[in-house]
Amino acid sequence: MTIVSYLNRAFNGFSSSSKLLVVFSLSGGGLLGYSETQPNGPTPTSNIEHERLTNKKKVVVLGTGWASTSFLKDLDISSYDVQVVSPRNYFAFTPLLPSVTCGTVEARSIVEPVRNIIKKKNGEIQFWEAECTKIDAANKKVLCRSVINSNLVGKEEFSLDYDYLVVATGAEVNTFNTPGVTEYCHFLKEVEDAQKIRRSVIDCFEKAILPELTEEERRINLHFVIVGGGPTGVEFAAELHDFVHEDLVKLYPMVKDLVRISVIQSGDHILNTYDSRISTFAEQKFARDGIDVHTGCRVLGVSDKEVNVKVKSSGENVSMPHGMVVWSTGVSTRPIVKDFMDQIGQGNRKILATDEWLRVKGCENVYAIGDCATIDQRKVMEDIGAIFNAADTDKSGTLTVEEFQDIIDDILMRYPQVELHLQSKRLSNVTDLLNDTDGNVRKEVDIEGFKLALSEVDSQMKSLPATAQVAAQQGTYLSNCFNKRELAKITPEGPRRFKGTGRHGFCPFRYKHFGQFAPLGGEQAAAELPGDWVSVGRSTQWLWYSVYASKQVSWRTRVLVVSDWTRRFIFGRDSSRI
Ligand code: FAD
């Protein structure tokens, strides 16, 4: 049998709905792998309508980002009628957005149509491409408006009722109300932003080489300013540096010495949320690469020509002429979430607060996951009396070590800060907390001694970072709670209630940190790994490649991303301005 006829047979062996396509392009022929399982075609609308008429609880999910897609992926939809609303009909793998800005990977390689994701649920999840304009918590409905801007006929606005609402709308760029930022800066939050940046970089080069420009004008056009020395700003600076020095200098040799990349950071170091070894490595690498890092500087305003910066140490105001500016200084709450917060009495907060079970505080049956919310962790000191009473089983007014041991698992489950405190104090045994200030073992403590023993634990409370890792874990956690909702009423799996009786249905959400990367260009990366491990250099870049390839949401995007990386290695990045 020839190879061709063998492949023919193999292909015909698969149903049209389950394909493994193998085509790899190498010198006009080749191999590329694609595999996607689609168990059935879309369910007819009549079936969906039928489901709606059954007594399934209605779940409305806002957003198609990290938090919501991981929620949808694992949700058992046999007991829920699920509708998803988002202005974006795709999921974007945001950690690779900086790579899109310079064409290291293509935009379409990092997105997955949301209909592909929900199709796996046999067509029973409905998706509406629209933005939620208002959450009406009192009437348990959301108001939505189509974002399809065209001459297509039909109403644009609609409303959806819910029994449970999952808010996963992410956050928006924080400009800190700095004048000129919205008008003159690029952001790097969405796929469209990355595509715009890619075009602007090329524009700067094309403009800089036009005849009859002075050298100073060429220099200004090729000055790229990045405001924000966090992971996104640093990764973009590194990508841009590679793009310029590996590809563009060959195409625009006459201006290669005029290019300048500046990173403006208000703190004392770039990557200051990382281990100090990583931020030092990054600063040294940028210094070697000729990327100017201006720490301790605050941007006062941006115009089409200049960035005005205040140098904190000298109080001096400096103006930097620029070709383009990328603003990457963190995130803030979206207006629709702010409006919702006003309705439910959270108007004085900056970020929507949930409890440890991701339920929005002050609102029934609404959950919030991902960047749009923060967990308001309960303090041990708020419950200290109740904990003491629950532990003091013989009601003697003092707590013995044995009584404390009986309750400690529930305390550790309910208040994660206790474990962090034990780690920070390097205490191996929880009962060591009861020791007196000189470290002497105490057999029992009264309420005052107990308060003293736990007085420091709340200082370990930290809010979780706004990352994809947190958002995805919250989505998975919440779908698990939804799937076991009925079961948990009979067999609750959470800690005991210190105030009240019985147990909580579920354990509170607990974030597990798997480490974080910082790609620094030139095939070098830094990584902070669990267990206080830090890894830097070329091998870490290869670890980055493998982790990011494995984390892709589908085989389709995995293959596209890996083939983009391969293409870049062989042919370099494409500098066409399209
Ligand atoms: P998003 O992923 O932002 O999704 C929000 C969703 O809500 C979107 O679908 C949006 O269209 C939709 N939406 C918005 N408004 C409405 C509305 N009114 N109605 C309905 N839907 C709405 N994190 C990491 O852990 N590692 C990284 O390496 C990393 N790199 C990053 C690089 C960049 C350039 C950026 C921008 C972020 C990066 N992050 C990284 C952070 C990570 O992307 C976010 O923390 C994560 O996307 C948060 O997920 P989310 O689901 O809360 O929000």
XYZ file of C-alpha atoms and ligand atoms in Angstrom:
631
model
C 0.000 0.000 0.000
C 1.437 3.410 -0.898
C 1.664 6.106 1.773
C -0.925 8.183 -0.064
C -3.498 5.408 -0.181
C -2.774 4.567 3.463
C -3.435 8.185 4.462
C -6.550 8.226 2.314
C -7.900 5.227 4.148
C -6.957 6.654 7.497
C -8.767 9.907 6.718
C -11.852 8.175 5.442
C -11.920 6.108 8.622
C -12.814 9.216 10.646
C -16.291 10.672 10.656
C -16.552 14.176 9.323
C -17.225 15.373 12.849
C -14.034 13.929 14.302
C -10.973 14.753 12.274
C -7.298 14.431 12.585
C -5.837 16.480 9.810
C -2.135 16.021 9.246
C -0.520 18.530 6.962
C 2.912 19.900 7.638
C 4.291 22.520 5.340
C 7.912 21.929 4.508
C 9.152 22.899 1.080
C 5.731 22.755 -0.394
C 4.566 19.607 1.419
C 4.432 18.663 5.035
C 2.660 17.979 8.209
C 0.382 19.864 10.566
C -1.710 18.298 13.268
C -5.225 19.305 14.118
C -7.616 17.406 16.257
C -10.946 18.510 17.563
C -13.719 16.338 18.804
C -17.214 17.460 18.014
C -19.498 14.783 19.331
C -22.633 16.031 17.620
C -23.826 18.834 15.419
C -25.615 21.820 16.924
C -28.813 21.061 18.731
C -31.879 22.469 16.964
C -33.284 25.608 18.535
C -36.526 23.808 19.377
C -34.569 21.492 21.695
C -32.983 24.457 23.399
C -36.370 26.086 23.847
C -37.609 22.821 25.264
C -34.785 22.818 27.822
C -35.715 26.337 28.835
C -39.213 25.232 29.636
C -37.972 22.518 31.990
C -37.168 23.420 35.549
C -33.447 23.837 35.004
C -31.977 26.795 36.875
C -31.019 29.656 34.577
C -27.351 30.617 34.713
C -26.158 33.729 32.915
C -22.406 34.125 32.477
C -20.927 37.516 31.546
C -17.649 37.323 29.616
C -15.611 34.912 27.526
C -12.223 35.381 29.170
C -10.118 33.161 31.392
C -12.528 32.962 34.308
C -15.723 32.318 32.361
C -14.296 29.802 29.885
C -12.777 27.709 32.643
C -16.140 27.866 34.437
C -17.973 26.743 31.283
C -15.441 24.041 30.440
C -16.156 22.015 33.561
C -19.778 22.950 34.228
C -22.231 20.046 34.234
C -25.028 21.511 32.169
C -27.477 18.715 32.824
C -28.921 20.764 35.680
C -28.473 24.276 34.302
C -29.750 26.281 31.404
C -26.673 28.359 30.552
C -26.440 31.559 28.520
C -23.200 33.433 27.905
C -23.050 37.124 27.017
C -19.880 38.801 25.784
C -18.929 41.415 23.205
C -16.102 39.050 22.173
C -17.089 35.838 20.438
C -13.710 34.291 21.184
C -11.368 33.435 24.010
C -7.946 35.134 23.856
C -4.811 33.603 25.329
C -3.618 36.915 26.839
C -0.123 35.792 27.967
C 0.843 35.673 24.294
C -0.538 39.133 23.442
C 2.918 40.776 23.705
C 4.137 38.278 21.089
C 1.334 39.427 18.760
C 2.535 43.044 18.911
C 5.644 42.162 16.934
C 4.361 39.283 14.843
C 6.152 36.524 16.771
C 2.771 34.838 16.808
C -0.227 35.787 14.726
C -3.396 37.144 16.342
C -5.576 34.309 15.111
C -3.234 31.732 16.599
C -4.037 32.769 20.148
C -7.812 32.959 19.924
C -10.410 30.232 20.047
C -13.981 30.912 18.904
C -16.242 30.645 21.906
C -18.677 28.615 19.832
C -15.971 25.950 19.505
C -15.699 25.871 23.275
C -19.409 25.664 24.000
C -20.067 23.300 21.075
C -18.433 20.611 23.158
C -21.389 20.965 25.468
C -23.580 19.641 22.690
C -25.035 22.993 21.744
C -26.801 23.419 25.057
C -24.956 26.551 26.066
C -26.258 29.633 24.317
C -23.906 32.448 23.367
C -25.042 35.999 22.639
C -22.522 38.425 21.142
C -23.488 41.514 23.089
C -22.338 43.508 26.045
C -24.143 43.573 29.309
C -25.110 47.208 29.914
C -26.695 46.778 33.324
C -27.014 44.172 36.021
C -30.457 44.578 37.590
C -29.843 42.652 40.796
C -33.231 43.503 42.333
C -35.136 41.919 39.439
C -32.548 39.208 38.744
C -31.993 40.198 35.144
C -29.256 41.597 32.948
C -29.793 44.146 30.192
C -27.717 43.616 27.085
C -26.969 45.385 23.821
C -25.633 43.907 20.622
C -22.203 45.189 19.658
C -22.589 44.340 15.999
C -22.230 47.718 14.408
C -23.790 47.438 10.996
C -26.912 48.006 8.964
C -28.304 44.600 9.937
C -31.944 44.767 10.867
C -33.540 43.853 14.187
C -33.589 45.046 17.772
C -30.242 45.601 19.426
C -31.293 45.416 23.030
C -32.583 42.482 25.037
C -32.747 41.283 28.626
C -32.078 37.914 30.229
C -33.481 36.577 33.503
C -31.272 34.533 35.759
C -31.397 32.352 38.820
C -27.626 32.532 39.118
C -25.394 35.178 37.604
C -21.655 34.729 37.089
C -19.908 38.060 36.524
C -16.574 37.506 34.739
C -16.205 40.724 32.791
C -12.536 41.255 33.614
C -11.156 44.742 34.157
C -10.252 47.755 32.044
C -7.000 49.642 31.677
C -6.243 52.010 34.521
C -5.152 55.397 33.179
C -5.161 56.993 36.669
C -6.947 59.888 34.867
C -3.609 60.952 33.440
C -4.237 63.621 30.761
C -3.735 62.490 27.183
C -3.434 58.765 27.896
C -6.722 57.730 26.293
C -6.064 59.889 23.226
C -2.372 59.273 22.560
C -1.334 55.974 24.122
C -1.665 52.424 22.956
C -2.987 49.868 25.427
C -2.146 46.189 25.480
C -5.256 44.510 26.788
C -7.122 43.096 23.812
C -6.126 41.355 20.590
C -7.059 44.489 18.612
C -4.654 46.516 20.774
C -1.791 44.168 19.900
C -2.637 44.379 16.202
C -2.707 48.192 16.359
C 0.670 48.273 18.097
C 2.156 46.027 15.406
C 1.014 48.428 12.691
C 2.206 51.492 14.616
C 5.704 50.074 15.121
C 6.032 49.611 11.367
C 4.571 53.120 10.785
C 7.276 54.591 13.020
C 9.991 52.940 10.925
C 8.420 53.804 7.567
C 7.997 57.440 8.645
C 11.525 57.616 10.035
C 13.146 56.697 6.720
C 11.195 59.128 4.543
C 13.393 61.642 2.715
C 13.901 65.161 4.014
C 13.524 64.353 7.709
C 16.201 65.645 10.034
C 18.135 63.128 12.083
C 16.428 64.455 15.209
C 12.995 63.831 13.656
C 14.009 60.290 12.731
C 15.202 59.730 16.319
C 11.905 60.987 17.759
C 9.866 58.756 15.459
C 11.917 55.777 16.596
C 11.605 56.469 20.312
C 9.280 53.854 21.783
C 8.087 54.640 25.307
C 6.518 52.017 27.530
C 4.804 53.278 30.658
C 4.726 50.578 33.336
C 7.493 48.200 34.333
C 5.227 45.306 35.287
C 5.204 41.960 33.481
C 3.252 43.200 30.429
C 5.355 46.346 29.892
C 8.618 44.461 30.358
C 7.593 41.637 28.046
C 6.521 44.095 25.370
C 9.824 45.998 25.676
C 11.722 42.720 25.282
C 9.625 41.634 22.272
C 10.077 45.020 20.618
C 13.815 44.930 21.210
C 14.042 41.493 19.552
C 11.857 42.580 16.643
C 13.995 45.659 16.054
C 17.377 43.954 16.418
C 16.602 40.618 14.766
C 14.392 41.758 11.891
C 13.868 45.489 11.395
C 17.530 46.547 11.434
C 18.051 44.383 8.348
C 15.151 46.076 6.562
C 15.807 49.632 7.732
C 19.643 49.653 8.116
C 19.872 53.426 7.613
C 18.079 54.166 10.915
C 19.237 51.232 12.996
C 21.308 53.366 15.354
C 18.505 55.837 16.007
C 16.080 53.424 17.703
C 15.471 53.879 21.426
C 13.234 51.943 23.792
C 12.421 53.505 27.194
C 10.533 51.936 30.071
C 9.083 54.340 32.663
C 8.381 52.823 36.038
C 7.026 54.627 39.091
C 8.520 52.135 41.568
C 12.195 51.629 42.309
C 12.502 48.491 40.178
C 10.869 46.884 37.192
C 9.033 43.579 37.795
C 8.703 44.600 41.429
C 6.025 41.989 42.138
C 8.569 39.274 41.321
C 11.408 37.915 43.412
C 14.162 40.537 43.677
C 16.605 38.176 41.897
C 14.346 38.323 38.838
C 13.945 42.073 38.810
C 17.723 42.492 39.162
C 18.336 40.025 36.319
C 15.794 41.862 34.136
C 17.345 45.271 34.867
C 20.838 43.984 34.070
C 19.642 42.322 30.860
C 17.850 45.502 29.737
C 20.956 47.568 30.522
C 23.054 45.228 28.313
C 20.420 45.417 25.556
C 20.383 49.215 25.643
C 16.768 49.482 26.846
C 16.535 52.618 29.027
C 14.785 51.941 32.309
C 13.641 55.083 34.162
C 12.602 54.039 37.657
C 11.067 56.370 40.238
C 9.335 58.401 37.524
C 5.665 59.321 37.300
C 3.969 60.267 34.050
C 2.094 63.576 34.421
C 0.613 63.715 30.944
C 0.979 62.530 27.378
C 0.561 64.513 24.173
C 0.872 63.409 20.556
C 4.525 64.442 20.621
C 5.762 64.136 24.216
C 5.493 62.271 27.477
C 5.817 64.520 30.529
C 7.497 62.804 33.405
C 8.203 63.817 36.991
C 11.416 62.400 38.411
C 10.498 61.641 42.001
C 14.002 61.920 43.479
C 14.793 65.384 42.090
C 11.253 66.704 41.666
C 12.299 67.698 38.145
C 9.842 67.579 35.208
C 11.246 66.060 32.035
C 9.629 65.860 28.648
C 10.364 62.915 26.361
C 9.544 63.244 22.659
C 8.176 59.947 21.351
C 7.156 58.052 18.242
C 4.681 55.911 20.110
C 3.690 55.201 23.718
C 2.327 51.985 25.182
C 0.489 52.403 28.476
C 0.586 49.352 30.705
C 0.084 50.321 34.319
C -2.527 47.968 35.712
C -6.283 47.608 35.679
C -9.403 49.130 37.201
C -13.107 48.347 37.531
C -15.389 48.498 34.489
C -18.302 51.000 34.597
C -20.944 48.243 34.454
C -19.432 46.625 37.553
C -19.162 50.016 39.304
C -22.865 50.604 38.663
C -23.654 47.147 40.076
C -21.533 47.919 43.157
C -23.533 51.111 43.742
C -26.770 49.095 43.644
C -25.642 46.569 46.236
C -24.002 48.921 48.723
C -20.402 48.443 47.634
C -20.192 51.929 46.106
C -17.375 53.045 48.401
C -15.083 50.220 47.324
C -12.653 50.199 44.391
C -13.160 46.561 43.431
C -16.221 44.344 43.691
C -15.928 42.202 46.827
C -16.889 38.561 47.117
C -16.679 36.207 50.050
C -14.314 33.233 50.031
C -16.905 31.180 48.110
C -16.826 33.814 45.325
C -20.364 34.995 46.125
C -20.799 38.732 45.661
C -21.213 40.350 49.059
C -24.603 41.910 49.595
C -26.285 40.156 46.669
C -27.995 36.774 46.491
C -27.067 34.247 43.805
C -24.502 36.429 42.074
C -20.909 35.231 41.773
C -17.894 37.174 40.527
C -14.670 35.604 39.280
C -11.436 36.785 37.704
C -10.105 40.324 37.432
C -13.503 41.978 38.031
C -13.560 41.083 41.727
C -11.482 40.504 44.802
C -12.005 38.125 47.695
C -12.717 39.888 50.958
C -11.027 37.391 53.241
C -12.577 37.240 56.690
C -10.212 38.081 59.523
C -9.583 35.563 62.296
C -9.872 38.424 64.793
C -13.442 39.152 63.670
C -14.442 35.632 64.728
C -12.004 35.016 67.551
C -14.700 34.807 70.264
C -16.811 32.393 68.217
C -13.775 30.225 67.405
C -12.840 30.102 71.095
C -16.377 29.123 72.134
C -16.586 26.428 69.452
C -13.231 24.989 70.535
C -13.910 25.157 74.278
C -16.058 22.017 74.254
C -16.109 21.553 78.035
C -17.012 25.239 78.481
C -14.267 25.658 81.087
C -13.337 29.130 79.874
C -9.883 27.907 78.863
C -8.653 26.073 75.789
C -6.426 23.021 76.148
C -3.963 21.939 73.442
C -6.236 18.953 72.689
C -9.291 21.169 72.257
C -7.296 23.446 69.967
C -6.082 20.463 67.938
C -9.685 19.299 67.404
C -10.600 22.528 65.687
C -7.390 23.435 63.902
C -8.252 21.756 60.559
C -11.402 23.846 60.338
C -9.463 27.000 61.206
C -6.829 26.268 58.552
C -9.513 25.609 55.954
C -11.540 28.702 56.807
C -8.667 31.172 57.286
C -5.777 30.584 54.822
C -3.794 33.367 56.492
C -3.127 31.037 59.455
C -1.112 28.662 57.264
C 0.789 31.580 55.711
C 1.583 32.856 59.194
C 2.909 29.424 60.236
C 5.109 29.349 57.124
C 6.395 32.863 57.681
C 7.271 32.086 61.311
C 8.651 28.675 60.285
C 6.426 26.942 62.837
C 6.092 23.254 62.041
C 3.351 22.538 64.553
C 0.148 24.547 64.738
C -0.065 24.190 68.496
C 3.212 26.155 68.710
C 0.938 29.151 68.242
C -0.221 28.698 71.818
C 3.336 29.042 73.215
C 4.017 32.154 75.277
C 6.137 35.049 73.980
C 9.324 33.353 75.229
C 8.448 30.181 73.312
C 7.486 28.196 76.440
C 4.800 25.573 75.908
C 1.446 26.396 77.467
C -0.976 23.597 78.235
C -4.018 25.871 78.099
C -4.953 29.452 77.309
C -7.859 31.704 78.160
C -9.580 33.961 75.614
C -7.002 36.737 76.050
C -4.133 34.276 75.562
C -5.910 32.853 72.521
C -6.347 36.322 71.011
C -2.676 37.016 71.603
C -1.706 33.694 69.997
C -3.573 34.534 66.795
C -3.149 38.300 66.875
C -0.573 38.407 64.082
C -2.099 35.963 61.593
C -4.333 38.507 59.832
C -1.303 40.538 58.795
C -0.586 37.746 56.309
C -3.775 38.435 54.336
C -3.064 39.465 50.745
C -5.335 40.039 47.798
C -4.799 37.716 44.894
C -3.096 39.139 41.795
C -5.129 39.940 38.672
C -3.811 37.036 36.626
C -5.095 34.374 34.290
C -3.952 31.744 36.761
C -6.227 33.094 39.484
C -9.138 33.641 37.070
C -8.907 30.121 35.632
C -8.685 28.478 39.054
C -11.690 30.464 40.247
C -13.702 29.371 37.193
C -12.865 25.716 37.826
C -13.624 26.042 41.540
C -16.997 27.681 40.885
C -18.098 25.099 38.325
C -17.269 22.395 40.859
C -19.500 24.157 43.430
C -22.295 24.448 40.848
C -21.941 20.767 39.911
C -22.149 19.626 43.535
C -24.695 22.152 44.747
C -27.388 19.598 45.630
C -24.944 17.036 46.997
C -23.327 19.590 49.298
C -26.674 20.235 50.965
C -26.695 16.610 52.150
C -22.971 16.065 52.636
C -21.288 19.421 53.122
C -17.561 19.335 52.505
C -16.531 22.709 53.943
C -15.274 23.751 57.376
C -17.563 24.020 60.401
C -19.411 27.283 60.890
C -17.971 29.047 63.892
C -20.928 31.397 63.953
C -24.010 29.212 63.655
C -24.245 25.459 63.360
C -23.274 22.768 60.887
C -20.674 23.011 58.155
C -20.227 25.155 55.068
C -21.300 23.365 51.888
C -17.886 23.832 50.268
C -14.327 24.609 51.209
C -13.557 28.262 50.496
C -11.669 29.003 47.272
C -7.941 28.458 47.767
C -5.493 29.745 45.166
C -2.532 27.567 44.262
C 0.368 29.488 42.804
C 2.204 27.564 40.091
C 4.815 30.244 39.532
C 5.158 32.981 36.953
C 7.326 33.763 33.970
C 8.911 36.903 32.613
C 10.210 36.517 29.049
C 13.064 39.003 28.649
C 13.964 38.665 24.982
C 17.015 37.223 23.253
C 15.710 33.716 24.014
C 16.055 34.371 27.732
C 13.362 34.301 30.387
C 13.053 34.398 34.153
C 10.695 32.265 36.175
C 9.534 32.207 39.729
C 8.603 28.644 40.529
C 6.826 27.163 43.542
C 9.027 26.573 46.588
C 10.948 29.860 46.290
C 12.730 28.640 43.162
C 14.036 31.138 40.666
C 15.258 30.159 37.253
C 16.731 32.499 34.631
C 18.319 32.192 31.218
C 17.898 30.260 28.004
C 16.707 27.001 29.545
C 13.926 28.968 31.261
C 12.873 30.307 27.856
C 12.466 26.710 26.670
C 10.450 25.954 29.786
C 8.307 28.977 28.880
C 7.777 27.606 25.346
C 6.678 24.221 26.671
C 4.393 25.605 29.374
C 2.683 28.074 27.043
C 2.277 25.473 24.304
C 0.745 23.033 26.769
C -1.592 25.657 28.243
C -3.309 26.420 24.911
C -7.060 25.841 25.072
C -7.242 23.615 22.007
C -5.043 21.483 19.784
C -5.822 23.885 16.981
C -4.292 26.919 18.741
C -1.443 24.787 20.107
C -0.433 23.786 16.595
C -0.832 27.341 15.303
C 1.293 28.840 18.074
C 4.070 26.250 17.741
C 4.125 26.663 13.971
C 4.302 30.475 14.392
C 7.317 30.055 16.658
C 8.906 27.721 14.112
C 8.162 30.141 11.275
C 9.748 32.956 13.254
C 12.898 30.871 13.882
C 13.233 30.101 10.177
C 12.014 33.226 8.399
C 11.961 35.939 11.085
C 8.960 38.167 11.787
C 6.818 39.671 9.058
C 7.075 43.458 8.848
C 4.181 44.079 6.427
C 1.839 46.765 7.628
C -1.524 45.041 7.200
P -10.744 38.650 30.758
O -9.897 37.504 30.330
O -10.278 40.038 30.463
O -12.187 38.437 30.158
C -13.223 39.361 30.361
C -14.341 39.019 29.415
O -15.467 39.823 29.715
C -13.992 39.293 27.960
O -14.505 38.267 27.165
C -14.717 40.590 27.671
O -15.031 40.751 26.311
C -15.957 40.385 28.514
N -16.690 41.620 28.840
C -16.196 42.843 29.063
N -17.187 43.701 29.305
C -18.346 43.000 29.239
C -19.721 43.333 29.375
N -20.110 44.575 29.655
N -20.635 42.356 29.223
C -20.250 41.081 28.934
N -18.956 40.716 28.793
C -18.021 41.664 28.947
N -1.955 36.457 33.480
C -1.172 35.405 33.801
O -1.533 34.645 34.718
N -0.022 35.150 33.127
C 0.401 35.918 32.115
O 1.461 35.671 31.518
C -0.384 37.037 31.744
N -0.016 37.848 30.736
C -0.820 38.875 30.350
C -0.458 39.660 29.273
C -1.271 40.698 28.858
C -0.859 41.530 27.694
C -2.478 40.954 29.550
C -3.385 42.071 29.094
C -2.843 40.198 30.628
C -2.026 39.145 31.043
N -2.369 38.348 32.137
C -1.588 37.274 32.479
C -3.544 38.678 32.958
C -4.753 37.899 32.487
O -4.958 38.061 31.121
C -5.989 38.361 33.214
O -5.774 38.281 34.589
C -7.169 37.483 32.825
O -7.494 37.720 31.483
C -8.379 37.749 33.698
O -9.405 36.911 33.265
P -10.928 37.385 33.320
O -11.727 36.248 32.827
O -11.220 37.944 34.645
O -10.980 38.619 32.318
